[in-house]
CSV table of C-alpha atoms in Angstrom, one decimal:
chain,number,residue,atom,x,y,z
A,664,MET,CA,21.8,110.0,123.9
A,665,THR,CA,19.5,108.7,121.3
A,666,VAL,CA,21.5,105.6,120.3
A,667,PRO,CA,19.8,102.4,121.3
A,668,THR,CA,22.5,100.5,123.1
A,669,ASP,CA,20.8,99.1,126.2
A,670,ASP,CA,19.9,95.5,125.4
A,671,GLN,CA,21.9,93.1,127.6
A,672,GLY,CA,23.7,90.3,125.7
A,673,ASP,CA,22.8,91.7,122.3
A,674,PRO,CA,25.9,91.7,120.0
A,675,LEU,CA,24.5,94.7,118.0
A,676,ALA,CA,23.9,96.7,121.1
A,677,ALA,CA,27.5,95.9,122.3
A,678,LEU,CA,28.9,97.1,118.9
A,679,LEU,CA,26.9,100.3,119.1
A,680,GLY,CA,27.9,100.9,122.7
A,681,ALA,CA,31.6,100.4,121.8
A,682,GLY,CA,31.3,102.6,118.8
A,683,GLU,CA,29.5,105.4,120.6
A,684,HIS,CA,32.0,105.4,123.5
A,685,ALA,CA,35.0,105.6,121.1
A,686,ALA,CA,33.4,108.3,119.0
A,687,PHE,CA,32.7,110.6,121.9
A,688,HIS,CA,35.0,109.5,124.7
A,689,GLY,CA,38.1,108.0,123.0
A,690,LYS,CA,39.8,107.8,119.6
A,691,PRO,CA,37.4,108.4,116.8
A,692,THR,CA,39.3,105.9,114.5
A,693,ALA,CA,38.7,103.2,117.1
A,694,ALA,CA,35.0,103.6,116.6
A,695,VAL,CA,35.1,102.9,112.9
A,696,PRO,CA,35.5,99.0,112.9
A,697,PRO,CA,32.7,98.2,115.4
A,698,LEU,CA,30.4,100.7,113.8
A,699,ARG,CA,31.0,99.2,110.3
A,700,ARG,CA,30.1,95.8,111.7
A,701,ALA,CA,27.0,97.3,113.5
A,702,VAL,CA,25.7,98.8,110.2
A,703,GLY,CA,26.1,95.5,108.5
A,704,LEU,CA,24.6,93.4,111.3
A,705,ALA,CA,21.6,95.8,111.8
A,706,GLY,CA,20.9,95.6,108.0
A,707,GLU,CA,21.0,91.8,108.1
A,708,GLN,CA,18.6,91.7,111.0
A,709,GLY,CA,16.2,94.4,109.6
A,710,ARG,CA,16.7,96.6,112.6
A,711,VAL,CA,16.1,100.0,111.1
A,712,ALA,CA,16.6,102.2,114.2
A,713,GLU,CA,20.0,100.5,115.0
A,714,GLU,CA,21.1,100.7,111.4
A,715,CYS,CA,20.4,104.4,111.2
A,716,ALA,CA,22.1,105.0,114.6
A,717,ALA,CA,25.2,103.0,113.6
A,718,GLY,CA,25.4,104.8,110.2
A,719,TRP,CA,25.2,108.3,111.9
A,720,LEU,CA,27.8,107.3,114.5
A,721,LEU,CA,30.0,106.0,111.8
A,722,GLY,CA,29.7,109.3,109.9
A,723,VAL,CA,30.6,111.2,113.2
A,724,ALA,CA,33.6,109.0,113.8
A,725,LEU,CA,34.9,109.2,110.3
A,726,GLY,CA,34.5,113.0,110.2
A,727,ALA,CA,36.2,113.4,113.6
A,728,GLY,CA,39.2,111.5,112.4
A,729,GLY,CA,39.5,113.5,109.2
A,730,SER,CA,38.0,111.1,106.7
A,731,TRP,CA,35.6,113.8,105.5
A,732,GLY,CA,35.0,112.3,102.0
A,733,GLU,CA,33.9,108.9,103.3
A,734,ALA,CA,31.9,110.5,106.1
A,735,LEU,CA,29.9,112.6,103.6
A,736,ASP,CA,29.3,109.5,101.6
A,737,ARG,CA,28.0,107.7,104.6
A,738,LEU,CA,25.8,110.5,105.9
A,739,ALA,CA,24.1,111.5,102.6
A,740,PRO,CA,21.8,108.5,102.2
A,741,LEU,CA,20.8,108.7,105.9
A,742,ALA,CA,19.8,112.3,105.4
A,743,ASP,CA,17.9,111.5,102.2
A,744,ARG,CA,16.2,108.6,103.8
A,745,GLY,CA,15.1,110.8,106.8
A,746,ALA,CA,13.6,113.4,104.5
A,747,GLU,CA,11.3,110.9,102.7
A,748,PRO,CA,7.6,111.5,103.3
A,749,GLY,CA,6.3,109.2,106.0
A,750,ALA,CA,9.7,108.2,107.3
A,751,GLN,CA,9.7,106.4,110.6
A,752,VAL,CA,10.5,108.5,113.6
A,753,GLU,CA,13.9,106.9,114.2
A,754,VAL,CA,14.8,107.3,110.5
A,755,ALA,CA,13.8,111.0,110.5
A,756,LEU,CA,15.8,111.5,113.8
A,757,PHE,CA,19.0,110.1,112.5
A,758,GLY,CA,18.4,111.6,109.1
A,759,SER,CA,18.3,115.0,110.8
A,760,LEU,CA,21.4,114.3,112.8
A,761,ALA,CA,23.2,113.1,109.7
A,762,ALA,CA,22.3,116.4,107.9
A,763,SER,CA,23.6,118.4,110.8
A,764,THR,CA,26.9,116.3,110.8
A,765,THR,CA,27.2,116.9,107.1
A,766,ALA,CA,26.8,120.6,107.7
A,767,SER,CA,29.6,120.5,110.3
A,768,ILE,CA,32.0,119.0,107.8
A,769,HIS,CA,31.1,121.7,105.2
A,770,ARG,CA,31.8,124.4,107.9
A,771,GLN,CA,35.2,122.9,108.5
A,772,LEU,CA,35.8,123.0,104.8
A,773,GLY,CA,34.9,126.7,104.9
A,774,ARG,CA,31.7,126.2,103.0
A,775,HIS,CA,29.3,128.0,105.3
A,776,ALA,CA,26.6,128.7,102.8
A,777,HIS,CA,26.5,125.0,101.9
A,778,ALA,CA,26.5,124.1,105.6
A,779,ARG,CA,23.5,126.3,106.2
A,780,SER,CA,21.5,124.5,103.5
A,781,HIS,CA,22.2,121.2,105.2
A,782,ASP,CA,21.3,122.6,108.7
A,783,GLN,CA,18.1,124.0,107.3
A,784,ALA,CA,17.3,120.5,105.9
A,785,ALA,CA,18.1,119.0,109.3
A,786,LEU,CA,15.7,121.4,111.0
A,787,GLU,CA,13.0,120.4,108.5
A,788,ILE,CA,13.6,116.7,109.1
A,789,ALA,CA,13.9,117.0,112.9
A,790,GLY,CA,10.1,116.8,113.5
A,791,SER,CA,9.4,116.9,117.3
A,792,SER,CA,12.8,115.7,118.4
A,793,ALA,CA,14.3,118.4,120.6
A,794,GLU,CA,17.8,116.8,120.3
A,795,ALA,CA,17.7,117.0,116.5
A,796,GLN,CA,16.2,120.5,116.5
A,797,PHE,CA,19.0,121.6,118.9
A,798,ASP,CA,21.8,120.3,116.6
A,799,ALA,CA,20.2,122.0,113.6
A,800,GLU,CA,19.6,125.3,115.4
A,801,LEU,CA,23.2,125.3,116.8
A,802,GLY,CA,24.5,124.5,113.4
A,803,LEU,CA,22.6,127.4,111.9
A,804,ALA,CA,24.2,129.7,114.6
A,805,SER,CA,27.7,128.5,113.6
A,806,ASP,CA,26.8,129.0,109.9
A,807,ALA,CA,25.8,132.5,110.7
A,808,VAL,CA,29.1,133.1,112.5
A,809,GLY,CA,31.0,132.0,109.4
A,810,LEU,CA,28.8,134.3,107.3
A,811,ASP,CA,29.4,137.3,109.7
A,812,ASP,CA,25.8,137.6,110.7
A,813,VAL,CA,25.8,138.2,114.4
A,814,ASP,CA,22.1,138.9,114.7
A,815,GLU,CA,21.2,135.6,113.0
A,816,ALA,CA,23.8,133.8,115.1
A,817,SER,CA,22.4,135.2,118.3
A,818,ALA,CA,18.8,134.4,117.4
A,819,ARG,CA,19.7,130.8,116.5
A,820,LEU,CA,21.7,130.5,119.8
A,821,GLU,CA,18.6,131.5,121.7
A,822,ALA,CA,16.5,129.0,119.8
A,823,ALA,CA,19.0,126.2,120.6
A,824,ARG,CA,19.3,127.2,124.3
A,825,ALA,CA,15.5,127.1,124.7
A,826,LEU,CA,15.5,123.4,123.7
A,827,LEU,CA,17.9,122.3,126.5
A,828,PRO,CA,16.4,120.2,129.3
A,829,GLU,CA,16.1,122.0,132.7
A,830,ARG,CA,18.4,119.6,134.5
A,831,ASP,CA,21.9,120.8,134.0
A,832,GLY,CA,23.3,117.2,134.1
A,833,GLU,CA,21.5,116.2,130.9
A,834,TRP,CA,22.8,116.6,127.4
A,835,TRP,CA,26.5,117.1,128.2
A,836,ARG,CA,27.4,117.1,124.5
A,837,GLN,CA,24.9,119.7,123.5
A,838,ARG,CA,25.8,122.0,126.4
A,839,VAL,CA,29.5,121.7,125.5
A,840,ARG,CA,28.8,122.6,121.9
A,841,LEU,CA,26.6,125.5,123.0
A,842,GLY,CA,29.5,126.9,124.9
A,843,TRP,CA,31.7,126.7,121.8
A,844,ALA,CA,29.0,128.5,119.8
A,845,GLU,CA,28.5,131.2,122.5
A,846,ALA,CA,32.2,131.9,122.4
A,847,GLU,CA,32.3,132.2,118.6
A,848,VAL,CA,29.3,134.6,118.6
A,849,ALA,CA,31.0,136.6,121.4
A,850,LEU,CA,34.2,136.9,119.3
A,851,LEU,CA,32.1,137.9,116.3
A,852,ASP,CA,30.5,140.6,118.5
A,853,GLY,CA,33.9,141.8,119.6
A,854,ASP,CA,33.7,140.6,123.2
A,855,ALA,CA,36.8,138.4,123.6
A,856,GLU,CA,36.5,138.4,127.4
A,857,ARG,CA,33.0,136.9,127.3
A,858,ALA,CA,34.2,134.4,124.7
A,859,VAL,CA,37.0,133.1,127.0
A,860,THR,CA,34.5,132.8,129.9
A,861,ARG,CA,32.0,130.8,127.8
A,862,VAL,CA,34.5,128.4,126.3
A,863,ARG,CA,36.4,127.8,129.5
A,864,ALA,CA,33.1,126.6,131.0
A,865,ALA,CA,32.6,124.3,128.0
A,866,VAL,CA,36.1,122.9,128.4
A,867,GLU,CA,35.4,122.1,132.1
A,868,ARG,CA,32.1,120.4,131.2
A,869,ALA,CA,33.8,118.3,128.5
A,870,GLU,CA,36.5,117.3,131.1
A,871,GLN,CA,33.8,116.3,133.5
A,872,ALA,CA,32.2,114.2,130.8
A,873,ARG,CA,35.6,112.6,130.0
A,874,ALA,CA,35.3,113.6,126.4
A,875,PRO,CA,38.8,114.4,125.3
A,876,ARG,CA,38.0,115.3,121.7
A,877,HIS,CA,35.5,117.9,123.0
A,878,VAL,CA,38.1,119.1,125.4
A,879,ALA,CA,40.6,119.6,122.5
A,880,LYS,CA,38.0,121.5,120.4
A,881,GLY,CA,37.2,123.7,123.3
A,882,LEU,CA,40.9,124.4,124.0
A,883,LEU,CA,41.3,125.4,120.3
A,884,ILE,CA,38.5,127.9,120.5
A,885,GLN,CA,39.8,129.0,123.9
A,886,GLY,CA,43.2,129.7,122.4
A,887,ILE,CA,41.6,131.7,119.6
A,888,ALA,CA,39.7,133.8,122.1
A,889,GLU,CA,42.7,134.3,124.3
A,890,LEU,CA,44.7,135.7,121.4
A,891,SER,CA,42.3,138.6,121.4
A,892,ASP,CA,41.8,138.8,125.1
A,893,ALA,CA,45.0,137.9,127.0
A,894,GLY,CA,47.6,137.8,124.2
A,895,PRO,CA,49.8,135.1,122.6
A,896,GLY,CA,51.6,134.1,125.8
A,897,VAL,CA,48.4,132.8,127.3
A,898,ALA,CA,46.9,131.5,124.1
A,899,ALA,CA,50.0,129.4,123.3
A,900,GLY,CA,49.3,127.2,126.4
A,901,SER,CA,45.8,126.4,125.3
A,902,LEU,CA,46.7,125.8,121.7
A,903,ARG,CA,49.6,123.5,122.8
A,904,ARG,CA,47.2,121.5,125.0
A,905,ALA,CA,44.6,121.3,122.1
A,906,ALA,CA,47.3,120.1,119.7
A,907,THR,CA,48.7,117.5,122.0
A,908,LEU,CA,45.2,116.0,122.7
A,909,ALA,CA,44.2,116.1,119.1
A,910,GLU,CA,47.5,114.3,118.2
A,911,GLN,CA,46.9,111.6,120.8
A,912,LEU,CA,43.3,111.1,119.5
A,913,GLY,CA,44.2,111.1,115.8
A,914,ALA,CA,41.7,114.0,115.4
A,915,LEU,CA,43.1,115.6,112.3
A,916,PRO,CA,40.5,118.3,111.9
A,917,LEU,CA,41.5,119.6,115.3
A,918,LEU,CA,45.2,118.9,114.9
A,919,TRP,CA,45.9,121.0,111.8
A,920,PRO,CA,44.4,124.3,113.0
A,921,SER,CA,45.7,124.0,116.6
A,922,ARG,CA,49.2,123.3,115.3
A,923,ALA,CA,49.0,126.0,112.6
A,924,LEU,CA,47.9,128.6,115.1
A,925,LEU,CA,50.5,127.5,117.6
A,926,GLY,CA,53.2,127.7,115.0
A,927,ALA,CA,52.2,131.2,114.0
A,928,VAL,CA,52.0,132.3,117.7
A,929,LEU,CA,55.4,130.8,118.5
A,930,ALA,CA,57.0,132.5,115.4
A,931,GLU,CA,55.8,135.8,116.7
A,932,GLU,CA,57.2,135.0,120.1
A,933,GLY,CA,60.6,134.2,118.6
A,934,ASP,CA,60.6,130.4,119.1
A,935,GLY,CA,61.4,129.4,115.5
A,936,THR,CA,62.3,125.8,116.2
A,937,GLU,CA,59.0,124.8,117.9
A,938,SER,CA,57.1,127.0,115.5
A,939,GLU,CA,58.4,125.1,112.5
A,940,ARG,CA,57.8,121.7,114.2
A,941,SER,CA,54.2,122.7,114.7
A,942,LEU,CA,53.7,123.9,111.2
A,943,VAL,CA,55.2,120.7,109.7
A,944,VAL,CA,52.6,118.7,111.7
A,945,ALA,CA,49.8,121.0,110.6
A,946,ARG,CA,50.8,120.6,106.9
A,947,THR,CA,51.0,116.9,107.2
A,948,ALA,CA,47.5,116.8,108.8
A,949,VAL,CA,46.1,119.0,106.0
A,950,ARG,CA,47.4,116.8,103.3
A,951,ALA,CA,46.1,113.7,105.1
A,952,VAL,CA,42.6,115.2,105.3
A,953,SER,CA,42.7,116.4,101.7
A,954,ALA,CA,43.6,112.9,100.4
A,955,ASP,CA,40.1,111.6,101.4
A,956,LEU,CA,38.2,114.4,99.8
A,957,PRO,CA,36.6,114.2,96.3
A,958,ASP,CA,38.3,116.4,93.7
A,959,ASP,CA,35.9,119.3,93.8
A,960,LEU,CA,36.0,119.7,97.6
A,961,ARG,CA,39.8,119.1,97.8
A,962,THR,CA,40.4,121.9,95.3
A,963,GLY,CA,38.2,124.4,97.1
A,964,TRP,CA,39.6,123.5,100.5
A,965,LEU,CA,43.3,123.7,99.5
A,966,ALA,CA,42.6,127.1,97.9
A,967,ARG,CA,41.2,128.5,101.1
A,968,PRO,CA,43.4,131.4,102.1
A,969,ASP,CA,44.5,130.0,105.5
A,970,VAL,CA,45.1,126.5,104.2
A,971,ALA,CA,47.0,127.8,101.1
A,972,ALA,CA,49.1,130.1,103.3
A,973,LEU,CA,50.0,127.1,105.6
A,974,LEU,CA,51.0,124.9,102.7
A,975,GLY,CA,52.9,127.6,100.9
A,976,GLY,CA,54.8,128.6,104.0
């Protein structure tokens, strides 16, 4: 991980460590208070690398909890700062990661063309950082999936894969996310069986890393793949696990789609009571996320066909 958290007895490093752990291994909302303090303290002390790291992690945590509007506000200046000519290496690194995280939020809003422009910017800012290049390339693969371009998605996957370290134990987060993207590309290519295999491996890796939010995201994708491969009976189990984990973590961007899909599956299976309970939770999560969005993004997101259908149901 690129976040500087190693100094013993350093209050700022302790805040960064606590924030990073909560963002990737606990409840994202629990990461927000220490990271807010870390941003302020780093700014007061003139520690540029730590300030950028804390700002990026704060954007990640806010986004993972569903505060997309505030996350975008936090990430934009980091990306702009990283793109400035002559930016310090650390500033460019976290600027690139901020642009990739911005792209991820736009993808979740269904704005894949907008996401692609942010991922392209992230790649331009990344410089020689393999980690930043990886996030940008993988983001571009996911953008291509959303734009139904399987050839572009496959090419970007290969570019991302080539950046991985040789040792399998390194970069757990990147390898998990690669498995998600491989599954999505396989689904786009019509190979549901391959998608299930890829995403199950990603779920196992996330479990080994003790990263419950990544487990939940993997289970959501697994459930989607299983709908095409094994049918609703199998998919319901994965979606239920994803929804339960997301609810425990307060990860609204994962809660609403897992509950919405589970509700639809259960309705088809004839379980109207649990179906309606899941759909109510999904609608509540959608409204909570929309409340943090600026007006233009909120309007577009609520008009998205799947979101509009959920709220109108």
